[in-house]
Amino acid sequence: MFGLAVRFTLKDEESASGFDALVAETLPQIRESEPGTLVYAVHTVEGKPLERYFYELYRDRAAFDAHEQQPHVKRFLDARGQYLASVDVDFLQAQDAKGVSG
């Protein structure tokens, strides 16, 4: 399996609302059309209203690459910048897990 942990810091409350709307528009398309995407979880952070964490788990690197080529993902990647103060990405290699199988 191949994964990502991503922390987005948003500019302000208005940006947070816009980012959340963009995520709400994108996630159903990921659910419906990406069988290699095993987990795509979006989290708010207690006490930090301008932060969002994504945890993404893919069957393998090829599934991640396919995800990145989807029109809905390209739209998300192009549109998100207007809302962001910063983004931090960690690429992960799964060693063991409960609840998912690749």
mmCIF file of N, CA and C in Angstrom:
data_model
loop_
_atom_site.group_PDB
_atom_site.id
_atom_site.type_symbol
_atom_site.label_atom_id
_atom_site.label_comp_id
_atom_site.label_asym_id
_atom_site.label_seq_id
_atom_site.Cartn_x
_atom_site.Cartn_y
_atom_site.Cartn_z
ATOM 1 N N MET A 1 0.835 -1.181 0.000
ATOM 2 C CA MET A 1 0.000 0.000 0.000
ATOM 3 C C MET A 1 0.882 1.247 0.000
ATOM 4 N N PHE A 2 0.308 2.340 -0.422
ATOM 5 C CA PHE A 2 1.004 3.617 -0.528
ATOM 6 C C PHE A 2 0.102 4.690 0.038
ATOM 7 N N GLY A 3 0.631 5.576 0.879
ATOM 8 C CA GLY A 3 -0.229 6.576 1.501
ATOM 9 C C GLY A 3 0.392 7.951 1.587
ATOM 10 N N LEU A 4 -0.474 8.879 1.964
ATOM 11 C CA LEU A 4 -0.090 10.273 2.186
ATOM 12 C C LEU A 4 -0.753 10.772 3.456
ATOM 13 N N ALA A 5 -0.051 11.635 4.154
ATOM 14 C CA ALA A 5 -0.651 12.436 5.220
ATOM 15 C C ALA A 5 -0.395 13.886 4.810
ATOM 16 N N VAL A 6 -1.460 14.666 4.724
ATOM 17 C CA VAL A 6 -1.351 16.036 4.225
ATOM 18 C C VAL A 6 -1.990 16.986 5.227
ATOM 19 N N ARG A 7 -1.260 18.027 5.601
ATOM 20 C CA ARG A 7 -1.822 19.075 6.457
ATOM 21 C C ARG A 7 -1.973 20.337 5.628
ATOM 22 N N PHE A 8 -3.209 20.811 5.563
ATOM 23 C CA PHE A 8 -3.521 22.068 4.896
ATOM 24 C C PHE A 8 -3.786 23.120 5.970
ATOM 25 N N THR A 9 -3.138 24.261 5.863
ATOM 26 C CA THR A 9 -3.461 25.408 6.709
ATOM 27 C C THR A 9 -4.122 26.441 5.810
ATOM 28 N N LEU A 10 -5.322 26.849 6.195
ATOM 29 C CA LEU A 10 -6.126 27.749 5.372
ATOM 30 C C LEU A 10 -5.915 29.199 5.792
ATOM 31 N N LYS A 11 -6.158 30.115 4.876
ATOM 32 C CA LYS A 11 -5.868 31.533 5.096
ATOM 33 C C LYS A 11 -6.729 32.162 6.183
ATOM 34 N N ASP A 12 -8.024 31.882 6.150
ATOM 35 C CA ASP A 12 -8.966 32.519 7.058
ATOM 36 C C ASP A 12 -10.269 31.725 7.034
ATOM 37 N N GLU A 13 -11.258 32.177 7.793
ATOM 38 C CA GLU A 13 -12.525 31.435 7.872
ATOM 39 C C GLU A 13 -13.229 31.333 6.518
ATOM 40 N N GLU A 14 -13.192 32.389 5.739
ATOM 41 C CA GLU A 14 -13.810 32.353 4.411
ATOM 42 C C GLU A 14 -13.115 31.319 3.522
ATOM 43 N N SER A 15 -11.789 31.275 3.603
ATOM 44 C CA SER A 15 -11.040 30.273 2.847
ATOM 45 C C SER A 15 -11.370 28.863 3.323
ATOM 46 N N ALA A 16 -11.541 28.701 4.625
ATOM 47 C CA ALA A 16 -11.905 27.384 5.158
ATOM 48 C C ALA A 16 -13.242 26.924 4.592
ATOM 49 N N SER A 17 -14.197 27.827 4.512
ATOM 50 C CA SER A 17 -15.507 27.480 3.938
ATOM 51 C C SER A 17 -15.389 27.104 2.467
ATOM 52 N N GLY A 18 -14.622 27.864 1.723
ATOM 53 C CA GLY A 18 -14.427 27.559 0.304
ATOM 54 C C GLY A 18 -13.702 26.243 0.092
ATOM 55 N N PHE A 19 -12.674 25.989 0.900
ATOM 56 C CA PHE A 19 -11.927 24.733 0.808
ATOM 57 C C PHE A 19 -12.840 23.552 1.141
ATOM 58 N N ASP A 20 -13.628 23.690 2.202
ATOM 59 C CA ASP A 20 -14.537 22.610 2.592
ATOM 60 C C ASP A 20 -15.564 22.324 1.498
ATOM 61 N N ALA A 21 -16.028 23.355 0.826
ATOM 62 C CA ALA A 21 -16.972 23.164 -0.276
ATOM 63 C C ALA A 21 -16.300 22.434 -1.440
ATOM 64 N N LEU A 22 -15.057 22.784 -1.725
ATOM 65 C CA LEU A 22 -14.304 22.115 -2.785
ATOM 66 C C LEU A 22 -14.108 20.632 -2.451
ATOM 67 N N VAL A 23 -13.788 20.341 -1.207
ATOM 68 C CA VAL A 23 -13.637 18.948 -0.769
ATOM 69 C C VAL A 23 -14.967 18.211 -0.910
ATOM 70 N N ALA A 24 -16.060 18.835 -0.483
ATOM 71 C CA ALA A 24 -17.386 18.206 -0.560
ATOM 72 C C ALA A 24 -17.783 17.912 -2.007
ATOM 73 N N GLU A 25 -17.315 18.704 -2.917
ATOM 74 C CA GLU A 25 -17.583 18.494 -4.345
ATOM 75 C C GLU A 25 -16.718 17.358 -4.918
ATOM 76 N N THR A 26 -15.504 17.218 -4.403
ATOM 77 C CA THR A 26 -14.532 16.274 -4.954
ATOM 78 C C THR A 26 -14.679 14.862 -4.390
ATOM 79 N N LEU A 27 -14.922 14.744 -3.103
ATOM 80 C CA LEU A 27 -14.911 13.436 -2.454
ATOM 81 C C LEU A 27 -15.899 12.421 -3.032
ATOM 82 N N PRO A 28 -17.127 12.794 -3.354
ATOM 83 C CA PRO A 28 -18.030 11.789 -3.943
ATOM 84 C C PRO A 28 -17.487 11.188 -5.233
ATOM 85 N N GLN A 29 -16.796 11.982 -6.021
ATOM 86 C CA GLN A 29 -16.232 11.476 -7.272
ATOM 87 C C GLN A 29 -15.081 10.508 -7.001
ATOM 88 N N ILE A 30 -14.320 10.750 -5.949
ATOM 89 C CA ILE A 30 -13.256 9.824 -5.562
ATOM 90 C C ILE A 30 -13.876 8.499 -5.122
ATOM 91 N N ARG A 31 -14.925 8.576 -4.296
ATOM 92 C CA ARG A 31 -15.608 7.360 -3.837
ATOM 93 C C ARG A 31 -16.143 6.528 -5.000
ATOM 94 N N GLU A 32 -16.735 7.200 -5.964
ATOM 95 C CA GLU A 32 -17.438 6.509 -7.045
ATOM 96 C C GLU A 32 -16.521 5.968 -8.145
ATOM 97 N N SER A 33 -15.385 6.597 -8.367
ATOM 98 C CA SER A 33 -14.631 6.257 -9.580
ATOM 99 C C SER A 33 -13.184 5.831 -9.363
ATOM 100 N N GLU A 34 -12.774 5.604 -8.106
ATOM 101 C CA GLU A 34 -11.383 5.261 -7.858
ATOM 102 C C GLU A 34 -11.269 3.995 -7.012
ATOM 103 N N PRO A 35 -11.365 2.830 -7.630
ATOM 104 C CA PRO A 35 -11.294 1.589 -6.858
ATOM 105 C C PRO A 35 -9.946 1.370 -6.166
ATOM 106 N N GLY A 36 -8.882 1.967 -6.663
ATOM 107 C CA GLY A 36 -7.572 1.813 -6.043
ATOM 108 C C GLY A 36 -7.336 2.728 -4.857
ATOM 109 N N THR A 37 -8.271 3.659 -4.613
ATOM 110 C CA THR A 37 -8.196 4.526 -3.446
ATOM 111 C C THR A 37 -8.912 3.805 -2.315
ATOM 112 N N LEU A 38 -8.137 3.300 -1.354
ATOM 113 C CA LEU A 38 -8.695 2.508 -0.263
ATOM 114 C C LEU A 38 -9.275 3.372 0.848
ATOM 115 N N VAL A 39 -8.583 4.457 1.179
ATOM 116 C CA VAL A 39 -9.034 5.394 2.220
ATOM 117 C C VAL A 39 -8.729 6.800 1.735
ATOM 118 N N TYR A 40 -9.712 7.672 1.859
ATOM 119 C CA TYR A 40 -9.510 9.094 1.577
ATOM 120 C C TYR A 40 -10.278 9.830 2.663
ATOM 121 N N ALA A 41 -9.603 10.094 3.763
ATOM 122 C CA ALA A 41 -10.253 10.649 4.948
ATOM 123 C C ALA A 41 -9.818 12.099 5.149
ATOM 124 N N VAL A 42 -10.796 12.957 5.384
ATOM 125 C CA VAL A 42 -10.557 14.382 5.603
ATOM 126 C C VAL A 42 -10.945 14.691 7.047
ATOM 127 N N HIS A 43 -10.045 15.366 7.754
ATOM 128 C CA HIS A 43 -10.262 15.636 9.173
ATOM 129 C C HIS A 43 -10.153 17.135 9.462
ATOM 130 N N THR A 44 -10.996 17.617 10.355
ATOM 131 C CA THR A 44 -10.775 18.922 10.972
ATOM 132 C C THR A 44 -9.920 18.670 12.214
ATOM 133 N N VAL A 45 -9.354 19.741 12.766
ATOM 134 C CA VAL A 45 -8.454 19.618 13.908
ATOM 135 C C VAL A 45 -9.055 20.376 15.093
ATOM 136 N N GLU A 46 -9.250 19.660 16.172
ATOM 137 C CA GLU A 46 -9.818 20.279 17.372
ATOM 138 C C GLU A 46 -8.949 21.454 17.813
ATOM 139 N N GLY A 47 -9.589 22.607 17.996
ATOM 140 C CA GLY A 47 -8.890 23.798 18.457
ATOM 141 C C GLY A 47 -8.104 24.536 17.386
ATOM 142 N N LYS A 48 -8.122 24.034 16.139
ATOM 143 C CA LYS A 48 -7.388 24.680 15.046
ATOM 144 C C LYS A 48 -8.322 24.762 13.839
ATOM 145 N N PRO A 49 -9.233 25.730 13.849
ATOM 146 C CA PRO A 49 -10.281 25.776 12.821
ATOM 147 C C PRO A 49 -9.783 26.032 11.400
ATOM 148 N N LEU A 50 -8.537 26.410 11.238
ATOM 149 C CA LEU A 50 -8.008 26.668 9.892
ATOM 150 C C LEU A 50 -7.121 25.534 9.386
ATOM 151 N N GLU A 51 -7.128 24.399 10.081
ATOM 152 C CA GLU A 51 -6.334 23.267 9.625
ATOM 153 C C GLU A 51 -7.223 22.110 9.206
ATOM 154 N N ARG A 52 -6.767 21.405 8.173
ATOM 155 C CA ARG A 52 -7.406 20.181 7.704
ATOM 156 C C ARG A 52 -6.306 19.150 7.483
ATOM 157 N N TYR A 53 -6.577 17.936 7.891
ATOM 158 C CA TYR A 53 -5.665 16.825 7.626
ATOM 159 C C TYR A 53 -6.346 15.838 6.700
ATOM 160 N N PHE A 54 -5.608 15.391 5.712
ATOM 161 C CA PHE A 54 -6.069 14.324 4.826
ATOM 162 C C PHE A 54 -5.207 13.102 5.111
ATOM 163 N N TYR A 55 -5.850 11.950 5.158
ATOM 164 C CA TYR A 55 -5.133 10.684 5.179
ATOM 165 C C TYR A 55 -5.606 9.914 3.964
ATOM 166 N N GLU A 56 -4.667 9.567 3.105
ATOM 167 C CA GLU A 56 -4.992 8.898 1.850
ATOM 168 C C GLU A 56 -4.212 7.593 1.777
ATOM 169 N N LEU A 57 -4.910 6.516 1.455
ATOM 170 C CA LEU A 57 -4.271 5.221 1.327
ATOM 171 C C LEU A 57 -4.696 4.594 0.012
ATOM 172 N N TYR A 58 -3.709 4.185 -0.766
ATOM 173 C CA TYR A 58 -3.925 3.630 -2.097
ATOM 174 C C TYR A 58 -3.416 2.190 -2.154
ATOM 175 N N ARG A 59 -3.996 1.412 -3.038
ATOM 176 C CA ARG A 59 -3.590 0.023 -3.208
ATOM 177 C C ARG A 59 -2.084 -0.062 -3.456
ATOM 178 N N ASP A 60 -1.574 0.878 -4.266
ATOM 179 C CA ASP A 60 -0.152 0.919 -4.598
ATOM 180 C C ASP A 60 0.152 2.273 -5.228
ATOM 181 N N ARG A 61 1.389 2.484 -5.593
ATOM 182 C CA ARG A 61 1.788 3.771 -6.186
ATOM 183 C C ARG A 61 1.054 4.023 -7.508
ATOM 184 N N ALA A 62 0.803 2.975 -8.271
ATOM 185 C CA ALA A 62 0.085 3.130 -9.541
ATOM 186 C C ALA A 62 -1.332 3.645 -9.310
ATOM 187 N N ALA A 63 -1.981 3.195 -8.242
ATOM 188 C CA ALA A 63 -3.335 3.683 -7.920
ATOM 189 C C ALA A 63 -3.287 5.163 -7.547
ATOM 190 N N PHE A 64 -2.254 5.581 -6.819
ATOM 191 C CA PHE A 64 -2.086 7.004 -6.502
ATOM 192 C C PHE A 64 -1.877 7.806 -7.778
ATOM 193 N N ASP A 65 -1.021 7.304 -8.661
ATOM 194 C CA ASP A 65 -0.770 8.008 -9.920
ATOM 195 C C ASP A 65 -2.058 8.134 -10.732
ATOM 196 N N ALA A 66 -2.880 7.082 -10.747
ATOM 197 C CA ALA A 66 -4.172 7.134 -11.448
ATOM 198 C C ALA A 66 -5.092 8.160 -10.803
ATOM 199 N N HIS A 67 -5.094 8.238 -9.474
ATOM 200 C CA HIS A 67 -5.883 9.232 -8.735
ATOM 201 C C HIS A 67 -5.505 10.646 -9.170
ATOM 202 N N GLU A 68 -4.216 10.893 -9.248
ATOM 203 C CA GLU A 68 -3.722 12.230 -9.604
ATOM 204 C C GLU A 68 -4.119 12.641 -11.018
ATOM 205 N N GLN A 69 -4.435 11.695 -11.888
ATOM 206 C CA GLN A 69 -4.795 11.995 -13.274
ATOM 207 C C GLN A 69 -6.293 12.190 -13.488
ATOM 208 N N GLN A 70 -7.099 11.957 -12.460
ATOM 209 C CA GLN A 70 -8.554 12.090 -12.599
ATOM 210 C C GLN A 70 -8.941 13.567 -12.777
ATOM 211 N N PRO A 71 -9.907 13.863 -13.627
ATOM 212 C CA PRO A 71 -10.322 15.262 -13.831
ATOM 213 C C PRO A 71 -10.769 15.947 -12.539
ATOM 214 N N HIS A 72 -11.489 15.242 -11.675
ATOM 215 C CA HIS A 72 -11.957 15.857 -10.426
ATOM 216 C C HIS A 72 -10.790 16.171 -9.490
ATOM 217 N N VAL A 73 -9.746 15.361 -9.515
ATOM 218 C CA VAL A 73 -8.567 15.626 -8.681
ATOM 219 C C VAL A 73 -7.760 16.782 -9.265
ATOM 220 N N LYS A 74 -7.609 16.812 -10.568
ATOM 221 C CA LYS A 74 -6.906 17.935 -11.193
ATOM 222 C C LYS A 74 -7.608 19.252 -10.894
ATOM 223 N N ARG A 75 -8.941 19.234 -10.927
ATOM 224 C CA ARG A 75 -9.693 20.443 -10.601
ATOM 225 C C ARG A 75 -9.438 20.860 -9.153
ATOM 226 N N PHE A 76 -9.473 19.882 -8.228
ATOM 227 C CA PHE A 76 -9.196 20.159 -6.818
ATOM 228 C C PHE A 76 -7.801 20.757 -6.656
ATOM 229 N N LEU A 77 -6.807 20.141 -7.275
ATOM 230 C CA LEU A 77 -5.432 20.620 -7.142
ATOM 231 C C LEU A 77 -5.260 22.024 -7.703
ATOM 232 N N ASP A 78 -5.940 22.325 -8.809
ATOM 233 C CA ASP A 78 -5.863 23.662 -9.407
ATOM 234 C C ASP A 78 -6.573 24.722 -8.564
ATOM 235 N N ALA A 79 -7.688 24.348 -7.941
ATOM 236 C CA ALA A 79 -8.523 25.326 -7.222
ATOM 237 C C ALA A 79 -8.101 25.548 -5.776
ATOM 238 N N ARG A 80 -7.435 24.602 -5.159
ATOM 239 C CA ARG A 80 -7.174 24.679 -3.717
ATOM 240 C C ARG A 80 -6.244 25.819 -3.312
ATOM 241 N N GLY A 81 -5.337 26.210 -4.198
ATOM 242 C CA GLY A 81 -4.333 27.211 -3.854
ATOM 243 C C GLY A 81 -4.891 28.524 -3.365
ATOM 244 N N GLN A 82 -6.040 28.916 -3.873
ATOM 245 C CA GLN A 82 -6.629 30.194 -3.462
ATOM 246 C C GLN A 82 -7.011 30.222 -1.988
ATOM 247 N N TYR A 83 -7.148 29.056 -1.375
ATOM 248 C CA TYR A 83 -7.582 28.955 0.015
ATOM 249 C C TYR A 83 -6.440 28.727 0.998
ATOM 250 N N LEU A 84 -5.258 28.380 0.502
ATOM 251 C CA LEU A 84 -4.198 27.865 1.352
ATOM 252 C C LEU A 84 -3.192 28.911 1.809
ATOM 253 N N ALA A 85 -2.834 28.807 3.093
ATOM 254 C CA ALA A 85 -1.675 29.523 3.615
ATOM 255 C C ALA A 85 -0.449 28.636 3.486
ATOM 256 N N SER A 86 -0.629 27.307 3.678
ATOM 257 C CA SER A 86 0.475 26.366 3.524
ATOM 258 C C SER A 86 -0.064 24.944 3.377
ATOM 259 N N VAL A 87 0.811 24.070 2.893
ATOM 260 C CA VAL A 87 0.493 22.652 2.765
ATOM 261 C C VAL A 87 1.758 21.857 3.064
ATOM 262 N N ASP A 88 1.612 20.800 3.851
ATOM 263 C CA ASP A 88 2.721 19.898 4.171
ATOM 264 C C ASP A 88 2.296 18.480 3.815
ATOM 265 N N VAL A 89 3.125 17.779 3.047
ATOM 266 C CA VAL A 89 2.808 16.431 2.585
ATOM 267 C C VAL A 89 3.883 15.467 3.049
ATOM 268 N N ASP A 90 3.452 14.339 3.622
ATOM 269 C CA ASP A 90 4.344 13.234 3.944
ATOM 270 C C ASP A 90 3.875 12.020 3.159
ATOM 271 N N PHE A 91 4.782 11.402 2.403
ATOM 272 C CA PHE A 91 4.479 10.172 1.686
ATOM 273 C C PHE A 91 4.785 9.007 2.611
ATOM 274 N N LEU A 92 3.882 8.037 2.662
ATOM 275 C CA LEU A 92 3.948 6.951 3.628
ATOM 276 C C LEU A 92 4.003 5.588 2.949
ATOM 277 N N GLN A 93 4.767 4.697 3.506
ATOM 278 C CA GLN A 93 4.770 3.306 3.078
ATOM 279 C C GLN A 93 4.197 2.483 4.224
ATOM 280 N N ALA A 94 3.044 1.853 4.006
ATOM 281 C CA ALA A 94 2.381 1.086 5.061
ATOM 282 C C ALA A 94 3.196 -0.149 5.406
ATOM 283 N N GLN A 95 3.358 -0.395 6.693
ATOM 284 C CA GLN A 95 4.038 -1.597 7.162
ATOM 285 C C GLN A 95 3.045 -2.652 7.626
ATOM 286 N N ASP A 96 1.967 -2.207 8.284
ATOM 287 C CA ASP A 96 0.959 -3.119 8.809
ATOM 288 C C ASP A 96 -0.292 -2.305 9.050
ATOM 289 N N ALA A 97 -1.443 -2.960 9.082
ATOM 290 C CA ALA A 97 -2.684 -2.212 9.243
ATOM 291 C C ALA A 97 -3.790 -3.101 9.762
ATOM 292 N N LYS A 98 -4.785 -2.469 10.336
ATOM 293 C CA LYS A 98 -6.044 -3.111 10.673
ATOM 294 C C LYS A 98 -7.135 -2.337 9.941
ATOM 295 N N GLY A 99 -8.050 -3.049 9.329
ATOM 296 C CA GLY A 99 -9.186 -2.376 8.709
ATOM 297 C C GLY A 99 -9.070 -2.107 7.228
ATOM 298 N N VAL A 100 -7.906 -2.298 6.675
ATOM 299 C CA VAL A 100 -7.738 -2.128 5.230
ATOM 300 C C VAL A 100 -6.898 -3.269 4.698
ATOM 301 N N SER A 101 -7.152 -3.586 3.457
ATOM 302 C CA SER A 101 -6.290 -4.579 2.805
ATOM 303 C C SER A 101 -6.036 -4.097 1.387
ATOM 304 N N GLY A 102 -4.873 -4.291 0.923
ATOM 305 C CA GLY A 102 -4.508 -3.790 -0.386
ATOM 306 C C GLY A 102 -4.322 -4.913 -1.321
#
